[in-house]
C-alpha positions as semicolon CSV with decimal commas, in nm:
position;residue;x (nm);y (nm);z (nm)
1;M;-0,304;-1,094;3,506
2;L;-0,589;-1,080;3,757
3;L;-0,915;-0,933;3,632
4;H;-1,010;-0,794;3,973
5;T;-0,682;-0,657;4,102
6;S;-0,805;-0,304;4,043
7;K;-1,179;-0,254;4,005
8;T;-1,327;0,061;3,865
9;A;-1,657;0,198;3,988
10;A;-1,823;0,083;3,665
11;N;-1,695;-0,269;3,713
12;L;-1,820;-0,267;4,069
13;V;-2,167;-0,168;3,955
14;A;-2,174;-0,442;3,696
15;D;-2,039;-0,698;3,942
16;T;-2,289;-0,609;4,210
17;E;-2,587;-0,583;3,979
18;S;-2,532;-0,938;3,863
19;T;-2,569;-1,052;4,224
20;K;-2,898;-0,872;4,279
21;R;-3,102;-1,157;4,145
22;S;-3,479;-1,178;4,197
23;V;-3,536;-1,552;4,192
24;S;-3,742;-1,824;4,351
25;L;-3,566;-2,063;4,582
26;A;-3,709;-2,405;4,512
27;A;-3,740;-2,673;4,777
28;I;-3,463;-2,931;4,777
29;N;-3,571;-3,224;4,563
30;P;-3,475;-3,590;4,609
31;A;-3,196;-3,553;4,354
32;D;-3,017;-3,327;4,602
33;I;-2,946;-3,608;4,843
34;R;-2,831;-3,882;4,609
35;G;-2,487;-4,022;4,686
36;M;-2,480;-3,909;5,049
37;S;-2,401;-4,133;5,343
38;Q;-2,704;-4,202;5,562
39;S;-2,484;-4,313;5,852
40;D;-2,301;-3,984;5,889
41;T;-2,333;-3,872;6,251
42;H;-2,300;-3,504;6,167
43;Q;-2,467;-3,418;5,839
44;S;-2,550;-3,645;5,551
45;S;-2,821;-3,467;5,358
46;A;-2,893;-3,133;5,200
47;Y;-3,017;-2,855;5,426
48;K;-3,309;-2,643;5,322
49;P;-3,252;-2,271;5,374
50;S;-3,524;-2,013;5,429
51;T;-3,735;-1,961;5,117
52;H;-3,752;-1,615;4,960
53;K;-3,975;-1,538;4,663
54;S;-3,982;-1,250;4,420
55;D;-4,142;-1,166;4,091
56;T;-3,876;-1,255;3,833
57;D;-3,651;-1,544;3,746
58;N;-3,279;-1,520;3,695
59;A;-3,282;-1,526;3,317
60;N;-2,909;-1,468;3,284
61;S;-2,831;-1,788;3,471
62;T;-3,097;-2,023;3,332
63;Q;-3,168;-1,928;2,972
64;G;-3,031;-2,165;2,714
65;H;-3,000;-2,465;2,949
66;K;-3,211;-2,773;2,893
67;T;-3,356;-2,942;3,198
68;K;-3,173;-3,267;3,264
69;Q;-3,186;-3,527;3,537
70;G;-3,091;-3,363;3,865
71;H;-3,103;-3,017;3,708
72;D;-3,338;-2,777;3,889
73;K;-3,359;-2,480;3,655
74;N;-3,529;-2,271;3,926
75;N;-3,264;-2,311;4,194
76;S;-3,144;-1,982;4,334
77;A;-2,816;-1,840;4,209
78;G;-2,650;-1,761;4,539
79;V;-2,309;-1,812;4,696
80;I;-2,172;-2,161;4,638
81;I;-1,871;-2,275;4,839
82;I;-1,677;-2,574;4,707
83;G;-1,503;-2,740;4,998
84;A;-1,624;-2,773;5,356
85;G;-1,295;-2,796;5,539
86;M;-1,172;-2,549;5,798
87;A;-1,173;-2,259;5,549
88;G;-1,495;-2,335;5,361
89;S;-1,712;-2,417;5,662
90;R;-1,591;-2,117;5,860
91;F;-1,650;-1,889;5,562
92;A;-2,006;-2,018;5,519
93;I;-2,088;-1,951;5,885
94;E;-1,918;-1,611;5,904
95;L;-2,067;-1,490;5,574
96;A;-2,418;-1,592;5,680
97;R;-2,378;-1,411;6,011
98;A;-2,239;-1,099;5,844
99;Q;-2,517;-1,104;5,584
100;Q;-2,785;-1,128;5,852
101;Q;-2,643;-0,834;6,041
102;S;-2,601;-0,627;5,725
103;I;-2,953;-0,706;5,601
104;Q;-3,108;-0,617;5,936
105;E;-2,930;-0,283;5,937
106;K;-3,028;-0,203;5,579
107;N;-3,392;-0,309;5,613
108;A;-3,430;-0,106;5,932
109;H;-3,409;0,202;5,709
110;L;-3,690;0,073;5,485
111;S;-3,962;0,063;5,750
112;G;-4,178;0,311;5,560
113;M;-4,124;0,155;5,218
114;Q;-4,285;-0,143;5,047
115;M;-4,154;-0,488;5,131
116;T;-4,056;-0,535;4,767
117;D;-3,774;-0,289;4,832
118;A;-3,633;-0,498;5,117
119;Y;-3,288;-0,652;5,090
120;V;-3,265;-1,032;5,088
121;P;-2,934;-1,216;5,140
122;L;-2,798;-1,444;4,875
123;P;-2,857;-1,809;4,972
124;I;-2,543;-1,997;5,072
125;T;-2,465;-2,354;4,968
126;L;-2,171;-2,546;5,116
127;I;-2,051;-2,853;4,925
128;S;-1,842;-3,119;5,097
129;K;-1,667;-3,404;4,917
130;E;-1,644;-3,594;5,245
131;P;-1,958;-3,708;5,428
132;Q;-1,816;-3,535;5,737
133;V;-1,866;-3,159;5,713
134;G;-1,648;-2,894;5,871
135;Y;-1,421;-3,082;6,108
136;N;-1,089;-2,966;6,245
137;R;-0,829;-3,154;6,043
138;I;-0,559;-3,062;6,294
139;M;-0,737;-3,278;6,550
140;L;-0,702;-3,598;6,347
141;S;-0,377;-3,681;6,531
142;P;-0,542;-3,707;6,875
143;V;-0,827;-3,899;6,711
144;L;-0,573;-4,146;6,570
145;S;-0,407;-4,181;6,912
146;G;-0,743;-4,244;7,079
147;E;-0,723;-3,929;7,293
148;T;-1,016;-3,756;7,120
149;A;-1,343;-3,878;6,971
150;F;-1,397;-3,773;6,612
151;E;-1,735;-3,620;6,701
152;D;-1,546;-3,363;6,909
153;T;-1,353;-3,232;6,608
154;Y;-1,647;-3,062;6,436
155;L;-1,611;-2,685;6,416
156;Y;-1,986;-2,627;6,412
157;D;-2,301;-2,818;6,504
158;K;-2,564;-2,917;6,252
159;A;-2,793;-2,665;6,417
160;D;-2,552;-2,381;6,341
161;Y;-2,584;-2,434;5,965
162;E;-2,960;-2,479;5,989
163;A;-3,013;-2,169;6,201
164;L;-2,829;-1,957;5,944
165;G;-3,013;-2,107;5,648
166;I;-2,703;-2,264;5,496
167;T;-2,768;-2,552;5,256
168;V;-2,511;-2,827;5,310
169;L;-2,452;-3,093;5,046
170;A;-2,233;-3,368;5,191
171;G;-2,061;-3,656;5,016
172;L;-2,073;-3,483;4,677
173;S;-1,795;-3,365;4,446
174;V;-1,800;-3,089;4,187
175;D;-1,713;-3,229;3,845
176;T;-1,708;-2,911;3,639
177;I;-1,740;-2,534;3,666
178;N;-1,883;-2,331;3,378
179;T;-1,754;-1,983;3,450
180;E;-1,918;-1,825;3,145
181;Q;-2,274;-1,927;3,233
182;Q;-2,203;-1,945;3,607
183;Y;-2,302;-2,295;3,705
184;I;-2,141;-2,605;3,853
185;R;-2,216;-2,969;3,784
186;L;-2,198;-3,222;4,067
187;D;-2,094;-3,584;4,038
188;N;-2,457;-3,696;4,074
189;G;-2,568;-3,490;3,775
190;Q;-2,707;-3,190;3,958
191;V;-2,652;-2,848;3,804
192;R;-2,648;-2,546;4,034
193;H;-2,612;-2,185;3,930
194;Y;-2,415;-1,932;4,128
195;A;-2,395;-1,556;4,163
196;K;-2,067;-1,590;4,351
197;L;-1,846;-1,899;4,365
198;V;-1,587;-1,962;4,636
199;I;-1,328;-2,236;4,587
200;A;-1,196;-2,374;4,916
201;T;-1,063;-2,709;4,801
202;G;-0,768;-2,704;5,041
203;S;-0,465;-2,919;4,978
204;I;-0,387;-3,281;4,902
205;A;-0,119;-3,505;5,046
206;R;0,200;-3,523;4,842
207;I;0,283;-3,870;4,713
208;L;0,644;-3,948;4,623
209;P;0,646;-4,173;4,314
210;F;0,879;-4,440;4,447
211;P;0,860;-4,775;4,273
212;N;0,550;-4,962;4,400
213;H;0,404;-4,647;4,563
214;T;0,054;-4,763;4,462
215;A;0,086;-5,098;4,644
216;K;-0,166;-5,208;4,904
217;G;-0,058;-5,076;5,242
218;V;0,073;-4,736;5,126
219;H;-0,124;-4,456;5,291
220;V;-0,131;-4,085;5,359
221;F;-0,264;-3,912;5,671
222;R;-0,510;-3,649;5,559
223;E;-0,875;-3,749;5,597
224;V;-1,109;-3,944;5,824
225;A;-1,080;-4,252;5,602
226;D;-0,703;-4,249;5,657
227;V;-0,753;-4,244;6,033
228;T;-0,978;-4,548;6,011
229;A;-0,730;-4,747;5,802
230;L;-0,429;-4,659;6,018
231;T;-0,614;-4,733;6,340
232;N;-0,689;-5,082;6,213
233;Y;-0,317;-5,148;6,158
234;A;-0,230;-5,020;6,505
235;H;-0,493;-5,233;6,677
236;Q;-0,342;-5,539;6,507
237;N;0,005;-5,446;6,640
238;K;0,141;-5,413;6,287
239;T;0,484;-5,274;6,196
240;G;0,470;-4,938;6,022
241;L;0,706;-4,687;5,864
242;V;0,641;-4,316;5,831
243;I;0,830;-4,142;5,551
244;G;0,888;-3,784;5,665
245;G;1,009;-3,639;5,995
246;G;0,797;-3,325;5,987
247;V;0,513;-3,235;6,219
248;L;0,250;-3,459;6,059
249;G;0,483;-3,757;6,031
250;L;0,588;-3,741;6,395
251;E;0,230;-3,699;6,514
252;A;0,115;-3,997;6,308
253;A;0,399;-4,216;6,434
254;C;0,338;-4,125;6,798
255;A;-0,036;-4,176;6,765
256;M;-0,006;-4,522;6,611
257;A;0,262;-4,625;6,860
258;A;0,025;-4,531;7,141
259;Q;-0,239;-4,755;6,981
260;G;-0,010;-5,058;6,962
261;A;0,181;-5,036;6,634
262;S;0,559;-5,070;6,608
263;M;0,663;-4,743;6,441
264;T;0,976;-4,604;6,276
265;V;1,014;-4,261;6,118
266;V;1,234;-4,246;5,807
267;H;1,368;-3,895;5,750
268;T;1,615;-3,755;5,497
269;G;1,736;-3,481;5,732
270;D;2,004;-3,503;5,998
271;Y;1,738;-3,454;6,265
272;V;1,360;-3,429;6,287
273;L;1,180;-3,100;6,232
274;N;1,500;-2,965;6,079
275;R;1,310;-2,670;5,928
276;Q;1,150;-2,569;6,256
277;L;1,401;-2,656;6,530
278;D;1,772;-2,621;6,592
279;L;1,978;-2,930;6,675
280;P;1,964;-2,910;7,060
281;A;1,584;-2,880;7,060
282;A;1,551;-3,159;6,804
283;Q;1,770;-3,389;7,013
284;L;1,543;-3,337;7,312
285;L;1,244;-3,420;7,095
286;Q;1,414;-3,728;6,952
287;D;1,484;-3,858;7,302
288;E;1,118;-3,811;7,387
289;L;1,011;-3,996;7,072
290;G;1,227;-4,289;7,179
291;H;1,056;-4,297;7,519
292;R;0,724;-4,317;7,335
293;G;0,824;-4,617;7,129
294;V;0,905;-4,440;6,803
295;S;1,233;-4,535;6,633
296;L;1,418;-4,307;6,392
297;E;1,611;-4,361;6,070
298;L;1,784;-4,028;6,000
299;S;1,972;-3,921;5,686
300;A;1,790;-4,211;5,523
301;H;1,690;-4,201;5,156
302;T;1,426;-4,427;5,005
303;E;1,503;-4,630;4,694
304;A;1,178;-4,825;4,654
305;I;0,886;-4,979;4,838
306;A;0,923;-5,356;4,878
307;I;0,616;-5,568;4,799
308;N;0,519;-5,935;4,803
309;D;0,355;-6,138;4,526
310;K;0,015;-6,002;4,631
311;N;0,125;-5,642;4,570
312;E;0,124;-5,578;4,944
313;V;0,383;-5,371;5,128
314;C;0,649;-5,576;5,303
315;G;0,924;-5,318;5,354
316;L;1,114;-5,011;5,243
317;V;1,436;-5,035;5,044
318;L;1,691;-4,764;5,131
319;K;1,963;-4,632;4,905
320;D;2,230;-4,767;5,143
321;G;2,114;-5,120;5,057
322;R;1,915;-5,195;5,369
323;T;1,549;-5,300;5,367
324;L;1,334;-5,197;5,663
325;P;1,050;-5,446;5,724
326;A;0,697;-5,304;5,732
327;D;0,333;-5,407;5,707
328;F;0,228;-5,059;5,602
329;I;0,383;-4,726;5,506
330;V;0,256;-4,371;5,567
331;M;0,380;-4,092;5,341
332;A;0,393;-3,767;5,538
333;V;0,603;-3,557;5,304
334;G;0,393;-3,242;5,283
335;V;0,089;-3,122;5,095
336;M;0,011;-2,948;4,765
337;P;-0,268;-2,701;4,687
338;N;-0,566;-2,883;4,538
339;T;-0,597;-2,694;4,210
340;S;-0,726;-2,959;3,968
341;L;-1,081;-2,821;3,947
342;A;-0,958;-2,463;3,909
343;T;-0,713;-2,566;3,636
344;A;-0,981;-2,755;3,445
345;S;-1,205;-2,448;3,471
346;G;-0,951;-2,220;3,308
347;L;-0,852;-2,018;3,613
348;N;-0,503;-1,876;3,647
349;V;-0,309;-2,135;3,848
350;G;0,057;-2,136;3,952
351;H;0,155;-2,347;4,250
352;G;-0,190;-2,255;4,384
353;I;-0,499;-2,074;4,255
354;V;-0,374;-1,721;4,190
355;V;-0,571;-1,457;4,382
356;D;-0,537;-1,090;4,464
357;D;-0,546;-0,946;4,816
358;C;-0,927;-0,953;4,820
359;M;-0,933;-1,319;4,715
360;H;-1,056;-1,262;4,356
361;T;-0,936;-1,520;4,109
362;S;-0,871;-1,445;3,740
363;C;-1,240;-1,511;3,663
364;P;-1,526;-1,272;3,748
365;H;-1,748;-1,379;4,040
366;V;-1,507;-1,659;4,137
367;Y;-1,300;-1,639;4,456
368;A;-1,064;-1,874;4,641
369;I;-0,946;-1,906;5,001
370;G;-0,734;-2,136;5,213
371;E;-0,456;-2,379;5,135
372;C;-0,549;-2,394;4,766
373;V;-0,452;-2,031;4,695
374;E;-0,136;-1,850;4,594
375;L;-0,086;-1,478;4,654
376;D;0,225;-1,300;4,530
377;G;0,401;-1,637;4,504
378;E;0,320;-1,738;4,862
379;L;0,128;-2,047;4,973
380;F;-0,058;-2,078;5,302
381;G;-0,070;-2,381;5,529
382;M;-0,121;-2,224;5,872
383;V;-0,455;-2,158;6,040
384;A;-0,397;-1,787;6,109
385;P;-0,357;-1,665;5,749
386;V;-0,641;-1,887;5,630
387;N;-0,872;-1,736;5,891
388;Q;-0,761;-1,390;5,782
389;Q;-0,846;-1,478;5,421
390;V;-1,192;-1,585;5,536
391;D;-1,239;-1,253;5,716
392;T;-1,125;-1,062;5,405
393;L;-1,368;-1,240;5,174
394;V;-1,655;-1,187;5,417
395;T;-1,602;-0,812;5,384
396;V;-1,605;-0,847;5,005
397;L;-1,922;-1,056;4,977
398;K;-2,134;-0,969;5,278
399;E;-2,313;-0,690;5,087
400;A;-2,405;-0,918;4,795
401;V;-2,784;-0,936;4,811
402;I;-3,098;-1,018;4,617
403;S;-3,298;-0,699;4,581
404;S;-3,578;-0,575;4,361
405;A;-3,428;-0,228;4,364
406;T;-3,118;-0,113;4,183
407;R;-2,878;0,074;4,408
408;A;-2,584;0,170;4,193
409;G;-2,472;0,420;4,453
410;D;-2,436;0,138;4,705
411;A;-2,233;-0,065;4,457
412;T;-1,976;0,206;4,400
413;S;-1,909;0,233;4,775
414;L;-1,867;-0,136;4,845
415;Q;-1,496;-0,155;4,780
416;A;-1,427;0,102;5,051
417;H;-1,540;-0,153;5,310
418;W;-1,320;-0,437;5,187
419;Q;-1,036;-0,541;5,417
420;P;-0,751;-0,668;5,196
421;F;-0,550;-0,967;5,310
422;I;-0,201;-0,881;5,431
423;S;0,051;-1,162;5,473
424;K;0,227;-1,140;5,808
425;P;0,537;-1,313;5,947
426;L;0,430;-1,624;6,134
427;S;0,565;-1,809;6,433
428;L;0,515;-2,181;6,472
429;K;0,371;-2,311;6,798
430;L;0,314;-2,684;6,796
431;K;0,242;-2,976;7,018
432;I;0,412;-3,292;6,901
433;S;0,234;-3,568;7,090
434;G;0,198;-3,348;7,396
435;V;0,543;-3,187;7,374
436;A;0,525;-2,811;7,316
437;V;0,772;-2,653;7,073
438;F;0,794;-2,302;6,933
439;S;0,988;-2,152;6,645
440;A;0,998;-1,805;6,494
441;G;1,219;-1,606;6,261
442;Q;1,550;-1,726;6,123
443;I;1,717;-2,016;6,301
444;A;1,944;-2,160;6,030
445;F;2,250;-1,975;5,903
446;S;2,534;-2,022;5,660
447;D;2,887;-2,030;5,800
448;T;2,937;-1,670;5,694
449;E;2,609;-1,554;5,853
450;A;2,682;-1,743;6,175
451;E;2,988;-1,527;6,242
452;S;2,764;-1,226;6,313
453;I;2,501;-1,415;6,516
454;E;2,492;-1,419;6,895
455;T;2,298;-1,689;7,081
456;L;2,128;-1,654;7,418
457;V;2,061;-1,999;7,565
458;Y;1,868;-2,122;7,868
459;R;1,845;-2,488;7,972
460;Q;1,665;-2,663;8,255
461;P;1,755;-3,031;8,208
462;A;1,540;-3,158;8,494
463;L;1,229;-3,031;8,312
464;N;1,359;-3,077;7,958
465;H;1,323;-2,705;7,892
466;Y;1,536;-2,533;7,633
467;H;1,529;-2,177;7,501
468;C;1,756;-2,026;7,237
469;L;1,740;-1,673;7,098
470;Y;1,937;-1,573;6,790
471;V;2,050;-1,210;6,804
472;K;2,206;-0,984;6,543
473;D;2,289;-0,614;6,595
474;N;2,104;-0,617;6,930
475;K;1,784;-0,742;6,770
476;V;1,623;-1,084;6,806
477;I;1,599;-1,244;6,462
478;G;1,506;-1,599;6,563
479;A;1,380;-1,806;6,856
480;V;1,342;-2,174;6,942
481;L;1,164;-2,291;7,258
482;Y;1,117;-2,649;7,376
483;G;0,904;-2,767;7,667
484;D;0,805;-2,423;7,800
485;V;0,671;-2,202;7,520
486;H;0,474;-1,943;7,719
487;D;0,697;-1,657;7,605
488;G;0,673;-1,751;7,239
489;S;0,442;-1,465;7,146
490;F;0,665;-1,218;7,334
491;Y;0,975;-1,322;7,139
492;S;0,777;-1,333;6,815
493;Q;0,670;-0,972;6,864
494;L;1,029;-0,865;6,929
495;I;1,127;-1,026;6,601
496;T;0,838;-0,877;6,403
497;D;0,888;-0,526;6,544
498;S;1,269;-0,544;6,517
499;V;1,305;-0,415;6,874
500;D;1,643;-0,300;7,002
501;I;1,703;-0,522;7,307
502;S;2,017;-0,350;7,441
503;L;1,871;-0,263;7,783
504;I;1,693;-0,596;7,840
505;K;1,946;-0,827;7,678
506;D;2,088;-0,970;8,000
507;D;1,745;-1,085;8,121
508;L;1,574;-1,152;7,789
509;I;1,630;-1,528;7,783
510;F;1,433;-1,564;8,108
511;G;1,116;-1,429;7,949
512;S;0,892;-1,126;7,943
513;A;0,846;-1,121;8,322
514;Y;1,210;-1,023;8,364
515;C;1,214;-0,755;8,095
516;D;1,108;-0,393;8,149
517;L;1,003;-0,289;7,800
518;D;0,861;0,038;7,936
519;A;1,209;0,141;8,044
520;Q;1,339;0,035;7,702
521;A;1,070;0,247;7,534
522;M;1,147;0,546;7,758
523;S;1,515;0,512;7,672
524;D;1,431;0,504;7,302
525;T;1,212;0,812;7,342
526;T;1,484;0,997;7,534
527;T;1,741;0,904;7,272
528;D;1,513;1,029;6,995
529;R;1,446;1,354;7,184
530;L;1,816;1,418;7,244
531;S;1,884;1,340;6,880
532;D;1,618;1,589;6,777
533;E;1,765;1,853;7,010
534;V;2,111;1,802;6,861
535;E;1,969;1,841;6,510
536;V;1,785;2,160;6,609
537;T;2,100;2,302;6,773
538;E;2,303;2,225;6,461
539;L;2,042;2,396;6,243
540;M;2,040;2,703;6,468
541;E;2,420;2,721;6,455
542;E;2,410;2,693;6,078
543;A;2,150;2,970;6,059
544;S;2,349;3,200;6,282
């Protein structure tokens, strides 16, 4: 059961008061930069935020701890973010911006008061396991194909973090979290206290435990280091196999084929992207993959990874008895929430870190966002919901400040400004090696369900365009677009709003430009009005 699912005013006061810490922010010492790459082109050392001083130390966070190597007992207990991926880095930037705006507005009302009454934002520290901080992981495919330079994948510049006073620790991992005394210990021995802790550890690549899956030459496609290793194979014109015909697997195969590797995708399904596309769209995509030098092995099931006497990959053994030769293998079979740190820290963990709709975990002062979380049994791997989670948590934490004054009245009103996360139906708009595809709603049906489904289909073979709408009871319940996806959002909205398409059905497959939704709305309004008039007439007749 979550401790923060329903907060009382008293709990809010206690929670907020613990964040109003009057502490001294010490300068970053040499221990802060141990273990970081000096060759990182983006950020490879700790940043020093603006220094704020006050009269008292944070006794609650530091008492009872002995000073050890790398342990700065005077470091400020602020907001610590574990994970500097797309969720963590964006949250750090957005929280700092929101804090600045909030502080400016609050302090504007203190112009006639002493400066000791001024609000001061909690310092923000962003910790990145990778030396590269805050890059767009989605852009690793074009980096692998040589279309994009890695430097162009960063979400923010070094100057953005510095300007907002965000301390960035790169190339460091968090070993432990002590939730009772509110501190973390890094892999270089540093101990840092927190007022609020945000876990944004993302997800990790799933590894299928086939025999010999730890052999040299077995890779995943998740981080910058993976891109480097796979690029080396491609430049040597090696033969590679990708296990998994999903989005990531197809992108990896196409990228390495473009760089010179001989690539084959091994997929258990009858066709690629079988969860996102229907068969006609998938066949168009498969033809395109062939033109790009990517071979396919469909309905193929792996038995084991073949190795030589040096424990190096030399092929893939299938359950039908065949062995596909290979110099390297890429597993692209999905991801799993990275929950190991949260589990070791005693947080409530299911498939992901369990949170409520304001991103509280089961532990006070600890929050989680991104691909590592689970809410009401749902996991999140798309950018849109992760960004929404970031926005939600910003509303929760932007008022957390260091202040010499106690403002219990402010604390009790904070929750009114929170914007809870609401999971929404999502459409899928992708580019598989330059080919645009779109999918929304339900596109797969049982034999019984299919009897009540009507399909509206449009094809333009010369351009390789294909549209298919799945309709039930005059409402669009699913859509697949291939090649031309401009009307994807239009169809997605029809699905989400469960719009009656009776009047626009004949033209709907041609797109929004051919559909007069205003006329449809007027018809609906007229129908409702006539229905109301009939009901009134019936009531009058009954009364008379």
